[in-house]
PDB file of C-alpha atoms in Angstrom:
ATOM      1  CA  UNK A 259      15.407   8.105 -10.785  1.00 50.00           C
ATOM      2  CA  UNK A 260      13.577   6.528  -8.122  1.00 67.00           C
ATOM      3  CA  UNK A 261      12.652   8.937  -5.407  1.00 76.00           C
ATOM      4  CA  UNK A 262      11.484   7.724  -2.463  1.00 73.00           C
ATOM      5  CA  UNK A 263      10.694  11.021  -0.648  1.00 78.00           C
ATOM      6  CA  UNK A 264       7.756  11.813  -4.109  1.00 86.00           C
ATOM      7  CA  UNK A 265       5.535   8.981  -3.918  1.00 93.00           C
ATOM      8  CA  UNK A 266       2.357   9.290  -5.007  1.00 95.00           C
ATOM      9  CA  UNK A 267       0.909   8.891  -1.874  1.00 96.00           C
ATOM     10  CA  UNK A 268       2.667  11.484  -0.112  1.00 96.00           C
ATOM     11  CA  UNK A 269       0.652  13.727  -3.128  1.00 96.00           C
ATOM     12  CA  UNK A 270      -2.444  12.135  -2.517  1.00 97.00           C
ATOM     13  CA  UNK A 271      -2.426  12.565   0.914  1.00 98.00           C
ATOM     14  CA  UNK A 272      -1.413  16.064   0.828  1.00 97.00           C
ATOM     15  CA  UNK A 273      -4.243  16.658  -2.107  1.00 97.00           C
ATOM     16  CA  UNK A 274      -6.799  14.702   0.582  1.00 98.00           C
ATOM     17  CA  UNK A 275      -6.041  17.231   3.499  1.00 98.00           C
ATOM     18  CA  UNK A 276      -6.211  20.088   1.006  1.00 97.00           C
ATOM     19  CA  UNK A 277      -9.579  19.299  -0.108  1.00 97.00           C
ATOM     20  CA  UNK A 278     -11.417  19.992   3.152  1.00 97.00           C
ATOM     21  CA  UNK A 279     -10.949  22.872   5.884  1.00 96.00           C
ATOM     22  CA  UNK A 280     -11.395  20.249   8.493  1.00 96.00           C
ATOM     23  CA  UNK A 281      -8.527  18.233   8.077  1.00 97.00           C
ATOM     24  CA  UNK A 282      -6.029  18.530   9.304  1.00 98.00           C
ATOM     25  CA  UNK A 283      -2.528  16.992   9.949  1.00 98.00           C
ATOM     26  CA  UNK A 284      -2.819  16.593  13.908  1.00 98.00           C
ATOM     27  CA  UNK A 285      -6.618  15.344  13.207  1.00 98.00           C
ATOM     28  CA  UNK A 286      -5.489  12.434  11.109  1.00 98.00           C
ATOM     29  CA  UNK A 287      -2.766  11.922  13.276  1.00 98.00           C
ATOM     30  CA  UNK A 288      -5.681  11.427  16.640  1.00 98.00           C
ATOM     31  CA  UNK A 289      -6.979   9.204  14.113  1.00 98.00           C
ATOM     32  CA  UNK A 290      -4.281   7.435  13.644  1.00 98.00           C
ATOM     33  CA  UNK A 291      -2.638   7.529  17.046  1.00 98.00           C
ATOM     34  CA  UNK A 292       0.163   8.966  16.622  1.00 98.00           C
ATOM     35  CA  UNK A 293       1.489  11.847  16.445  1.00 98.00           C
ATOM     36  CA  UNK A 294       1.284  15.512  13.859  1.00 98.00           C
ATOM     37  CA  UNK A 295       5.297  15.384  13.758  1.00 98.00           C
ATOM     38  CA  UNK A 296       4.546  11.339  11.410  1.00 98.00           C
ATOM     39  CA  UNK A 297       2.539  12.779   9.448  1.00 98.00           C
ATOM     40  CA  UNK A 298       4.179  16.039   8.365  1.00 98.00           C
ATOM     41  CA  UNK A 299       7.059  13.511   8.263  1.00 97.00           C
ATOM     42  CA  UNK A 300       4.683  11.506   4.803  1.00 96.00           C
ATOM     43  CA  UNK A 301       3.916  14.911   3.352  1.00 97.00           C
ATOM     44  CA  UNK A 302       7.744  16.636   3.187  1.00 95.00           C
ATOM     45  CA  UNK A 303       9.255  12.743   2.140  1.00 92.00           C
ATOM     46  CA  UNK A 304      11.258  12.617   5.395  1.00 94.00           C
ATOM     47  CA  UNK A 305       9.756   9.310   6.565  1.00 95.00           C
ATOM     48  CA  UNK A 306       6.654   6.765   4.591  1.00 95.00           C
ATOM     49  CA  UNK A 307       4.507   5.361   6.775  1.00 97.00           C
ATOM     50  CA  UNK A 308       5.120   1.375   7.856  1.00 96.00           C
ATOM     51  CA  UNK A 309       2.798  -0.950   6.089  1.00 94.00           C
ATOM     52  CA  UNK A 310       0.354  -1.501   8.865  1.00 96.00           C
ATOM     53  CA  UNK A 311      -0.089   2.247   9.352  1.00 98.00           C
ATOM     54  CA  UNK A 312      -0.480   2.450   5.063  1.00 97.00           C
ATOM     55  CA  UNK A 313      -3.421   0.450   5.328  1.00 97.00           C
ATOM     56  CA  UNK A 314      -4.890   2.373   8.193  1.00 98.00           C
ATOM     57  CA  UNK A 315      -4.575   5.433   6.107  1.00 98.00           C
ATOM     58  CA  UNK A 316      -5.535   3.819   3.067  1.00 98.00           C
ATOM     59  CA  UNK A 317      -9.265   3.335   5.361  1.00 97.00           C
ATOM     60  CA  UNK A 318      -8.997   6.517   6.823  1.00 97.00           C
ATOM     61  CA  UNK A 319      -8.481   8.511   3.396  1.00 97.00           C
ATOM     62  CA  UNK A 320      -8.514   6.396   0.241  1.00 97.00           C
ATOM     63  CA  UNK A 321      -5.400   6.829  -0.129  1.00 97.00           C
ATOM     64  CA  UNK A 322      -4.269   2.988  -1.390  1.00 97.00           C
ATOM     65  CA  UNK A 323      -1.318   1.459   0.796  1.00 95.00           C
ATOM     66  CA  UNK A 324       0.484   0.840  -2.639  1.00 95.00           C
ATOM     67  CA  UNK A 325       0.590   4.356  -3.267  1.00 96.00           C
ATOM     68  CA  UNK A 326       3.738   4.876  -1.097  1.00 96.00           C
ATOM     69  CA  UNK A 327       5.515   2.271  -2.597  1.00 94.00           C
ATOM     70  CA  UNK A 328       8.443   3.716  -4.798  1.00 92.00           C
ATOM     71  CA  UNK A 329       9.188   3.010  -8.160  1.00 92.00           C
ATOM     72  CA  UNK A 330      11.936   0.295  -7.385  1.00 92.00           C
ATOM     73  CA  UNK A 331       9.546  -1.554  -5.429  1.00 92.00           C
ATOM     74  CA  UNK A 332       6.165  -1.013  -7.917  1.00 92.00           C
ATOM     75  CA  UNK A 333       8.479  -3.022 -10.455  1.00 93.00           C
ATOM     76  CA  UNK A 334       9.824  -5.419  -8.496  1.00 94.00           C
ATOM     77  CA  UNK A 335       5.789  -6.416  -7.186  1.00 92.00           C
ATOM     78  CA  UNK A 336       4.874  -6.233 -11.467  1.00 92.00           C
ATOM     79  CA  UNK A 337       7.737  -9.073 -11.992  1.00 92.00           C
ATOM     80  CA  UNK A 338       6.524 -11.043  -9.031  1.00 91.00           C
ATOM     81  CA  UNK A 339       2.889 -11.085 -10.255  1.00 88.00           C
ATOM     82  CA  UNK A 340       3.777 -11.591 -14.177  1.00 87.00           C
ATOM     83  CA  UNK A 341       6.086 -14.518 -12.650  1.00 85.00           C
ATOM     84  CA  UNK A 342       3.251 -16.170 -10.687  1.00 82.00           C
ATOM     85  CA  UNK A 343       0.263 -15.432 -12.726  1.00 76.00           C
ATOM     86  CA  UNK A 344      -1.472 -18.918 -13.709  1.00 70.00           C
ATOM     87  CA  UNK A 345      -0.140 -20.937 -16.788  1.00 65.00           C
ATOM     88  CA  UNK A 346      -1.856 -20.799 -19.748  1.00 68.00           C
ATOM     89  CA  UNK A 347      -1.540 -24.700 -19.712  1.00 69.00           C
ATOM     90  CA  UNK A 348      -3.412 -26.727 -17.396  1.00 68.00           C
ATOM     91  CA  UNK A 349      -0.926 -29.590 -17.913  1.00 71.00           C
ATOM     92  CA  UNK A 350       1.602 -27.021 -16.224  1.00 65.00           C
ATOM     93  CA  UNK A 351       2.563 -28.810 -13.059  1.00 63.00           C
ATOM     94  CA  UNK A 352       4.790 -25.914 -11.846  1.00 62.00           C
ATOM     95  CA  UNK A 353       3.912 -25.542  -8.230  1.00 55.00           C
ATOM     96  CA  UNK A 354       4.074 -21.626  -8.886  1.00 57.00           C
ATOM     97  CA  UNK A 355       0.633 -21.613 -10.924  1.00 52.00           C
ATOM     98  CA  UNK A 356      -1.575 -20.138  -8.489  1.00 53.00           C
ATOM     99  CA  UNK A 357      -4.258 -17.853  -9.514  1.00 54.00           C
ATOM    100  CA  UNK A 358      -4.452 -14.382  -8.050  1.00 53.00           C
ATOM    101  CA  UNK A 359      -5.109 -13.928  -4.331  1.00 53.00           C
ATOM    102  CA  UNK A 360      -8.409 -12.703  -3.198  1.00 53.00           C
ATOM    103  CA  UNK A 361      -8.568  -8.703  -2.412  1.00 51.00           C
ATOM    104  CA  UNK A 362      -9.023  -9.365   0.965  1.00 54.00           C
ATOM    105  CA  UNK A 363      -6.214 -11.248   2.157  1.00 49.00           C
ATOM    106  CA  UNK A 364      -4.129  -8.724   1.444  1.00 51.00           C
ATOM    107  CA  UNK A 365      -2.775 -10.134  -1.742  1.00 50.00           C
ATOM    108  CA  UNK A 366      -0.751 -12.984  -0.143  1.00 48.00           C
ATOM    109  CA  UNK A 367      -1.457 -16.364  -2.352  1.00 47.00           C
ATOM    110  CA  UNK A 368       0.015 -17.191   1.493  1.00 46.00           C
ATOM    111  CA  UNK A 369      -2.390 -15.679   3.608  1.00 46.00           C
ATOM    112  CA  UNK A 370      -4.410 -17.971   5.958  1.00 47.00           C
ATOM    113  CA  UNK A 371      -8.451 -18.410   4.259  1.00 47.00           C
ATOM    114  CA  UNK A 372     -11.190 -18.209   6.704  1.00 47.00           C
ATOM    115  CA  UNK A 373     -13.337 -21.089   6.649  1.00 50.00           C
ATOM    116  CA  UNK A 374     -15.939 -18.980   7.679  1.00 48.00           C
ATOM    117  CA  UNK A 375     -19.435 -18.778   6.053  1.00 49.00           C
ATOM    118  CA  UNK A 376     -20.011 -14.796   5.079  1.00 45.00           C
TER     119      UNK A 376
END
């Protein structure tokens, strides 16, 4: 059954606090700007933290943003990317052929590419 209150970020986030004396739940909450109450919110499965917030504790922690996604919503990103994964044929004019979005753009094949130089 698909629990949304045991993902395995809520473990891996508890796990990260555990590991060191000083951290603490109202410390990564300064961090984070916000407040202790959020975060012991993650850790009992009351609440998961918004997408935006993931990826700010993701960089805070390690603990990947795709962690908190449930199991419902881990499948339903696996049949998206088998769907859209190149063809095999390069005569395949389906307009769904794209090859896999950079790590950076936050794995959107929609997200706007600098035009930068690095």
């Amino acid at each position: 059954m698909d629990d949304p209150k045991n993902t395995r970020g809520r473990a891996l986030l508890a796990a990260w606090l555990a590991e060191d004396p000083a951290r603490s739940q109202t410390k990564l909450a300064d961090d984070l700007g916000i407040t202790q109450p959020s975060v012991s919110g993650w850790l009992t499965g009351k609440s998961r933290p918004e997408d935006a917030m993931r990826e700010a504790v993701e960089i805070l922690t390690g603990v990947p943003r795709a962690a908190w996604r449930t199991e419902a919503e881990r499948d339903a990103v696996a049949e998206l990317r088998a769907r859209f994964t190149p063809s095999p044929d390069p005569t395949d004019p389906s307009p769904y052929a794209k090859s896999p979005p950079a790590a950076d753009d936050g794995g959107s094949p929609y997200a706007k590419k600098s035009t930068e130089a690095a």
